[in-house]
């Protein structure tokens, strides 16, 4: 999982949201999963449409 997490850090950083540590990457991945499964609202969706 460490290799996958490091790869995700590079991919996200390339998209403009720099992840400088593995804890940052874990938070990013967890937030993405929570939003994707409807447990957390997306920051750009304050009305909860997604």
PDB file of N, CA, C and O in Angstrom:
ATOM      1  N   UNK A   1       0.811  -1.189   0.000  1.00  0.00           N
ATOM      2  CA  UNK A   1       0.000   0.000   0.000  1.00  0.00           C
ATOM      3  C   UNK A   1       0.863   1.265   0.000  1.00  0.00           C
ATOM      4  O   UNK A   1       0.420   2.288  -0.512  1.00  0.00           O
ATOM      5  N   UNK A   2       2.039   1.188   0.561  1.00  0.00           N
ATOM      6  CA  UNK A   2       2.922   2.355   0.594  1.00  0.00           C
ATOM      7  C   UNK A   2       3.273   2.800  -0.822  1.00  0.00           C
ATOM      8  O   UNK A   2       3.254   3.997  -1.131  1.00  0.00           O
ATOM      9  N   UNK A   3       3.592   1.836  -1.692  1.00  0.00           N
ATOM     10  CA  UNK A   3       3.916   2.197  -3.078  1.00  0.00           C
ATOM     11  C   UNK A   3       2.730   2.872  -3.762  1.00  0.00           C
ATOM     12  O   UNK A   3       2.899   3.862  -4.480  1.00  0.00           O
ATOM     13  N   UNK A   4       1.531   2.348  -3.528  1.00  0.00           N
ATOM     14  CA  UNK A   4       0.338   2.942  -4.125  1.00  0.00           C
ATOM     15  C   UNK A   4       0.094   4.335  -3.571  1.00  0.00           C
ATOM     16  O   UNK A   4      -0.281   5.255  -4.299  1.00  0.00           O
ATOM     17  N   UNK A   5       0.309   4.523  -2.281  1.00  0.00           N
ATOM     18  CA  UNK A   5       0.125   5.832  -1.658  1.00  0.00           C
ATOM     19  C   UNK A   5       1.131   6.837  -2.213  1.00  0.00           C
ATOM     20  O   UNK A   5       0.766   7.979  -2.542  1.00  0.00           O
ATOM     21  N   UNK A   6       2.372   6.416  -2.375  1.00  0.00           N
ATOM     22  CA  UNK A   6       3.387   7.294  -2.957  1.00  0.00           C
ATOM     23  C   UNK A   6       3.030   7.665  -4.395  1.00  0.00           C
ATOM     24  O   UNK A   6       3.194   8.817  -4.811  1.00  0.00           O
ATOM     25  N   UNK A   7       2.507   6.701  -5.157  1.00  0.00           N
ATOM     26  CA  UNK A   7       2.088   6.981  -6.532  1.00  0.00           C
ATOM     27  C   UNK A   7       0.930   7.969  -6.548  1.00  0.00           C
ATOM     28  O   UNK A   7       0.891   8.874  -7.383  1.00  0.00           O
ATOM     29  N   UNK A   8      -0.002   7.810  -5.618  1.00  0.00           N
ATOM     30  CA  UNK A   8      -1.132   8.742  -5.529  1.00  0.00           C
ATOM     31  C   UNK A   8      -0.641  10.142  -5.187  1.00  0.00           C
ATOM     32  O   UNK A   8      -1.152  11.126  -5.729  1.00  0.00           O
ATOM     33  N   UNK A   9       0.353  10.236  -4.325  1.00  0.00           N
ATOM     34  CA  UNK A   9       0.902  11.551  -3.966  1.00  0.00           C
ATOM     35  C   UNK A   9       1.455  12.242  -5.205  1.00  0.00           C
ATOM     36  O   UNK A   9       1.216  13.433  -5.410  1.00  0.00           O
ATOM     37  N   UNK A  10       2.158  11.510  -6.036  1.00  0.00           N
ATOM     38  CA  UNK A  10       2.731  12.088  -7.258  1.00  0.00           C
ATOM     39  C   UNK A  10       1.636  12.490  -8.233  1.00  0.00           C
ATOM     40  O   UNK A  10       1.699  13.551  -8.847  1.00  0.00           O
ATOM     41  N   UNK A  11       0.619  11.663  -8.379  1.00  0.00           N
ATOM     42  CA  UNK A  11      -0.469  11.956  -9.314  1.00  0.00           C
ATOM     43  C   UNK A  11      -1.247  13.185  -8.878  1.00  0.00           C
ATOM     44  O   UNK A  11      -1.558  14.056  -9.695  1.00  0.00           O
ATOM     45  N   UNK A  12      -1.551  13.292  -7.598  1.00  0.00           N
ATOM     46  CA  UNK A  12      -2.304  14.440  -7.098  1.00  0.00           C
ATOM     47  C   UNK A  12      -1.453  15.693  -7.203  1.00  0.00           C
ATOM     48  O   UNK A  12      -1.933  16.745  -7.613  1.00  0.00           O
ATOM     49  N   UNK A  13      -0.177  15.586  -6.886  1.00  0.00           N
ATOM     50  CA  UNK A  13       0.706  16.743  -6.977  1.00  0.00           C
ATOM     51  C   UNK A  13       0.800  17.238  -8.411  1.00  0.00           C
ATOM     52  O   UNK A  13       0.858  18.438  -8.657  1.00  0.00           O
ATOM     53  N   UNK A  14       0.784  16.329  -9.362  1.00  0.00           N
ATOM     54  CA  UNK A  14       0.851  16.710 -10.771  1.00  0.00           C
ATOM     55  C   UNK A  14      -0.403  17.463 -11.196  1.00  0.00           C
ATOM     56  O   UNK A  14      -0.372  18.264 -12.124  1.00  0.00           O
ATOM     57  N   UNK A  15      -1.521  17.212 -10.496  1.00  0.00           N
ATOM     58  CA  UNK A  15      -2.778  17.902 -10.801  1.00  0.00           C
ATOM     59  C   UNK A  15      -2.886  19.252 -10.103  1.00  0.00           C
ATOM     60  O   UNK A  15      -3.901  19.924 -10.219  1.00  0.00           O
ATOM     61  N   UNK A  16      -1.877  19.626  -9.323  1.00  0.00           N
ATOM     62  CA  UNK A  16      -1.868  20.949  -8.731  1.00  0.00           C
ATOM     63  C   UNK A  16      -2.150  21.027  -7.245  1.00  0.00           C
ATOM     64  O   UNK A  16      -2.072  22.086  -6.656  1.00  0.00           O
ATOM     65  N   UNK A  17      -2.503  19.941  -6.599  1.00  0.00           N
ATOM     66  CA  UNK A  17      -2.748  19.952  -5.164  1.00  0.00           C
ATOM     67  C   UNK A  17      -1.601  19.213  -4.484  1.00  0.00           C
ATOM     68  O   UNK A  17      -1.662  18.003  -4.322  1.00  0.00           O
ATOM     69  N   UNK A  18      -0.539  19.928  -4.133  1.00  0.00           N
ATOM     70  CA  UNK A  18       0.644  19.245  -3.628  1.00  0.00           C
ATOM     71  C   UNK A  18       0.400  18.492  -2.313  1.00  0.00           C
ATOM     72  O   UNK A  18      -0.182  19.026  -1.385  1.00  0.00           O
ATOM     73  N   UNK A  19       0.795  17.249  -2.307  1.00  0.00           N
ATOM     74  CA  UNK A  19       0.762  16.440  -1.091  1.00  0.00           C
ATOM     75  C   UNK A  19       2.213  16.211  -0.708  1.00  0.00           C
ATOM     76  O   UNK A  19       2.963  15.595  -1.448  1.00  0.00           O
ATOM     77  N   UNK A  20       2.582  16.722   0.430  1.00  0.00           N
ATOM     78  CA  UNK A  20       3.995  16.689   0.808  1.00  0.00           C
ATOM     79  C   UNK A  20       4.322  15.609   1.823  1.00  0.00           C
ATOM     80  O   UNK A  20       5.476  15.426   2.167  1.00  0.00           O
ATOM     81  N   UNK A  21       3.304  14.893   2.301  1.00  0.00           N
ATOM     82  CA  UNK A  21       3.568  13.841   3.276  1.00  0.00           C
ATOM     83  C   UNK A  21       2.562  12.714   3.101  1.00  0.00           C
ATOM     84  O   UNK A  21       1.488  12.896   2.541  1.00  0.00           O
ATOM     85  N   UNK A  22       2.918  11.560   3.607  1.00  0.00           N
ATOM     86  CA  UNK A  22       1.986  10.433   3.542  1.00  0.00           C
ATOM     87  C   UNK A  22       0.728  10.693   4.360  1.00  0.00           C
ATOM     88  O   UNK A  22      -0.363  10.325   3.909  1.00  0.00           O
ATOM     89  N   UNK A  23       0.815  11.318   5.545  1.00  0.00           N
ATOM     90  CA  UNK A  23      -0.427  11.630   6.254  1.00  0.00           C
ATOM     91  C   UNK A  23      -1.357  12.525   5.434  1.00  0.00           C
ATOM     92  O   UNK A  23      -2.575  12.328   5.434  1.00  0.00           O
ATOM     93  N   UNK A  24      -0.798  13.499   4.695  1.00  0.00           N
ATOM     94  CA  UNK A  24      -1.623  14.329   3.806  1.00  0.00           C
ATOM     95  C   UNK A  24      -2.280  13.466   2.737  1.00  0.00           C
ATOM     96  O   UNK A  24      -3.451  13.650   2.406  1.00  0.00           O
ATOM     97  N   UNK A  25      -1.527  12.526   2.196  1.00  0.00           N
ATOM     98  CA  UNK A  25      -2.065  11.651   1.157  1.00  0.00           C
ATOM     99  C   UNK A  25      -3.179  10.769   1.711  1.00  0.00           C
ATOM    100  O   UNK A  25      -4.206  10.567   1.058  1.00  0.00           O
ATOM    101  N   UNK A  26      -3.001  10.244   2.911  1.00  0.00           N
ATOM    102  CA  UNK A  26      -4.039   9.418   3.527  1.00  0.00           C
ATOM    103  C   UNK A  26      -5.308  10.237   3.735  1.00  0.00           C
ATOM    104  O   UNK A  26      -6.414   9.774   3.435  1.00  0.00           O
ATOM    105  N   UNK A  27      -5.168  11.472   4.211  1.00  0.00           N
ATOM    106  CA  UNK A  27      -6.348  12.332   4.391  1.00  0.00           C
ATOM    107  C   UNK A  27      -7.030  12.599   3.057  1.00  0.00           C
ATOM    108  O   UNK A  27      -8.257  12.573   2.961  1.00  0.00           O
ATOM    109  N   UNK A  28      -6.240  12.835   2.016  1.00  0.00           N
ATOM    110  CA  UNK A  28      -6.798  13.096   0.692  1.00  0.00           C
ATOM    111  C   UNK A  28      -7.580  11.881   0.184  1.00  0.00           C
ATOM    112  O   UNK A  28      -8.704  12.007  -0.292  1.00  0.00           O
ATOM    113  N   UNK A  29      -6.979  10.713   0.296  1.00  0.00           N
ATOM    114  CA  UNK A  29      -7.620   9.487  -0.180  1.00  0.00           C
ATOM    115  C   UNK A  29      -8.883   9.204   0.631  1.00  0.00           C
ATOM    116  O   UNK A  29      -9.930   8.857   0.074  1.00  0.00           O
ATOM    117  N   UNK A  30      -8.808   9.351   1.938  1.00  0.00           N
ATOM    118  CA  UNK A  30      -9.972   9.109   2.780  1.00  0.00           C
ATOM    119  C   UNK A  30     -11.092  10.094   2.466  1.00  0.00           C
ATOM    120  O   UNK A  30     -12.258   9.710   2.339  1.00  0.00           O
ATOM    121  N   UNK A  31     -10.756  11.368   2.302  1.00  0.00           N
ATOM    122  CA  UNK A  31     -11.771  12.374   1.963  1.00  0.00           C
ATOM    123  C   UNK A  31     -12.437  12.034   0.635  1.00  0.00           C
ATOM    124  O   UNK A  31     -13.649  12.093   0.492  1.00  0.00           O
ATOM    125  N   UNK A  32     -11.619  11.638  -0.354  1.00  0.00           N
ATOM    126  CA  UNK A  32     -12.150  11.268  -1.660  1.00  0.00           C
ATOM    127  C   UNK A  32     -13.110  10.081  -1.542  1.00  0.00           C
ATOM    128  O   UNK A  32     -14.184  10.077  -2.142  1.00  0.00           O
ATOM    129  N   UNK A  33     -12.747   9.086  -0.748  1.00  0.00           N
ATOM    130  CA  UNK A  33     -13.599   7.915  -0.560  1.00  0.00           C
ATOM    131  C   UNK A  33     -14.897   8.295   0.148  1.00  0.00           C
ATOM    132  O   UNK A  33     -15.984   7.863  -0.251  1.00  0.00           O
ATOM    133  N   UNK A  34     -14.790   9.102   1.192  1.00  0.00           N
ATOM    134  CA  UNK A  34     -15.978   9.516   1.938  1.00  0.00           C
ATOM    135  C   UNK A  34     -16.943  10.324   1.073  1.00  0.00           C
ATOM    136  O   UNK A  34     -18.158  10.127   1.128  1.00  0.00           O
ATOM    137  N   UNK A  35     -16.417  11.227   0.265  1.00  0.00           N
ATOM    138  CA  UNK A  35     -17.258  12.011  -0.649  1.00  0.00           C
ATOM    139  C   UNK A  35     -17.882  11.084  -1.682  1.00  0.00           C
ATOM    140  O   UNK A  35     -19.088  11.155  -1.950  1.00  0.00           O
ATOM    141  N   UNK A  36     -17.095  10.198  -2.240  1.00  0.00           N
ATOM    142  CA  UNK A  36     -17.580   9.287  -3.268  1.00  0.00           C
ATOM    143  C   UNK A  36     -18.677   8.355  -2.800  1.00  0.00           C
ATOM    144  O   UNK A  36     -19.529   7.939  -3.574  1.00  0.00           O
ATOM    145  N   UNK A  37     -18.669   8.048  -1.501  1.00  0.00           N
ATOM    146  CA  UNK A  37     -19.682   7.153  -0.946  1.00  0.00           C
ATOM    147  C   UNK A  37     -20.807   7.898  -0.217  1.00  0.00           C
ATOM    148  O   UNK A  37     -21.663   7.278   0.412  1.00  0.00           O
ATOM    149  N   UNK A  38     -20.779   9.221  -0.298  1.00  0.00           N
ATOM    150  CA  UNK A  38     -21.873  10.017   0.261  1.00  0.00           C
ATOM    151  C   UNK A  38     -21.823  10.273   1.751  1.00  0.00           C
ATOM    152  O   UNK A  38     -22.797  10.736   2.333  1.00  0.00           O
ATOM    153  N   UNK A  39     -20.699   9.979   2.387  1.00  0.00           N
ATOM    154  CA  UNK A  39     -20.576  10.216   3.821  1.00  0.00           C
ATOM    155  C   UNK A  39     -20.149  11.643   4.151  1.00  0.00           C
ATOM    156  O   UNK A  39     -20.270  12.079   5.289  1.00  0.00           O
ATOM    157  N   UNK A  40     -19.644  12.343   3.162  1.00  0.00           N
ATOM    158  CA  UNK A  40     -19.126  13.685   3.361  1.00  0.00           C
ATOM    159  C   UNK A  40     -19.459  14.508   2.135  1.00  0.00           C
ATOM    160  O   UNK A  40     -19.353  14.020   1.005  1.00  0.00           O
ATOM    161  N   UNK A  41     -19.887  15.740   2.346  1.00  0.00           N
ATOM    162  CA  UNK A  41     -20.186  16.618   1.223  1.00  0.00           C
ATOM    163  C   UNK A  41     -18.901  17.129   0.603  1.00  0.00           C
ATOM    164  O   UNK A  41     -17.932  17.401   1.296  1.00  0.00           O
ATOM    165  N   UNK A  42     -18.954  17.297  -0.699  1.00  0.00           N
ATOM    166  CA  UNK A  42     -17.823  17.866  -1.417  1.00  0.00           C
ATOM    167  C   UNK A  42     -17.758  19.349  -1.085  1.00  0.00           C
ATOM    168  O   UNK A  42     -18.783  20.022  -0.982  1.00  0.00           O
ATOM    169  N   UNK A  43     -16.580  19.889  -0.903  1.00  0.00           N
ATOM    170  CA  UNK A  43     -16.410  21.307  -0.550  1.00  0.00           C
ATOM    171  C   UNK A  43     -17.067  22.246  -1.546  1.00  0.00           C
ATOM    172  O   UNK A  43     -17.542  23.300  -1.187  1.00  0.00           O
ATOM    173  N   UNK A  44     -17.080  21.857  -2.820  1.00  0.00           N
ATOM    174  CA  UNK A  44     -17.667  22.706  -3.854  1.00  0.00           C
ATOM    175  C   UNK A  44     -19.148  22.446  -4.031  1.00  0.00           C
ATOM    176  O   UNK A  44     -19.758  22.934  -4.956  1.00  0.00           O
ATOM    177  N   UNK A  45     -19.737  21.677  -3.118  1.00  0.00           N
ATOM    178  CA  UNK A  45     -21.144  21.312  -3.213  1.00  0.00           C
ATOM    179  C   UNK A  45     -21.815  21.553  -1.864  1.00  0.00           C
ATOM    180  O   UNK A  45     -22.282  20.638  -1.211  1.00  0.00           O
ATOM    181  N   UNK A  46     -21.891  22.820  -1.428  1.00  0.00           N
ATOM    182  CA  UNK A  46     -22.416  23.099  -0.090  1.00  0.00           C
ATOM    183  C   UNK A  46     -23.878  22.745   0.095  1.00  0.00           C
ATOM    184  O   UNK A  46     -24.324  22.530   1.216  1.00  0.00           O
ATOM    185  N   UNK A  47     -24.638  22.632  -0.987  1.00  0.00           N
ATOM    186  CA  UNK A  47     -26.054  22.302  -0.863  1.00  0.00           C
ATOM    187  C   UNK A  47     -26.297  20.801  -0.843  1.00  0.00           C
ATOM    188  O   UNK A  47     -27.422  20.350  -0.678  1.00  0.00           O
ATOM    189  N   UNK A  48     -25.273  20.031  -1.001  1.00  0.00           N
ATOM    190  CA  UNK A  48     -25.406  18.587  -0.893  1.00  0.00           C
ATOM    191  C   UNK A  48     -25.973  17.888  -2.106  1.00  0.00           C
ATOM    192  O   UNK A  48     -26.545  16.813  -1.982  1.00  0.00           O
ATOM    193  N   UNK A  49     -25.807  18.460  -3.283  1.00  0.00           N
ATOM    194  CA  UNK A  49     -26.307  17.820  -4.485  1.00  0.00           C
ATOM    195  C   UNK A  49     -25.553  16.544  -4.818  1.00  0.00           C
ATOM    196  O   UNK A  49     -26.080  15.639  -5.447  1.00  0.00           O
ATOM    197  N   UNK A  50     -24.300  16.467  -4.381  1.00  0.00           N
ATOM    198  CA  UNK A  50     -23.499  15.274  -4.627  1.00  0.00           C
ATOM    199  C   UNK A  50     -23.107  14.633  -3.332  1.00  0.00           C
ATOM    200  O   UNK A  50     -22.669  15.131  -2.417  1.00  0.00           O
TER     201      UNK A  50
END
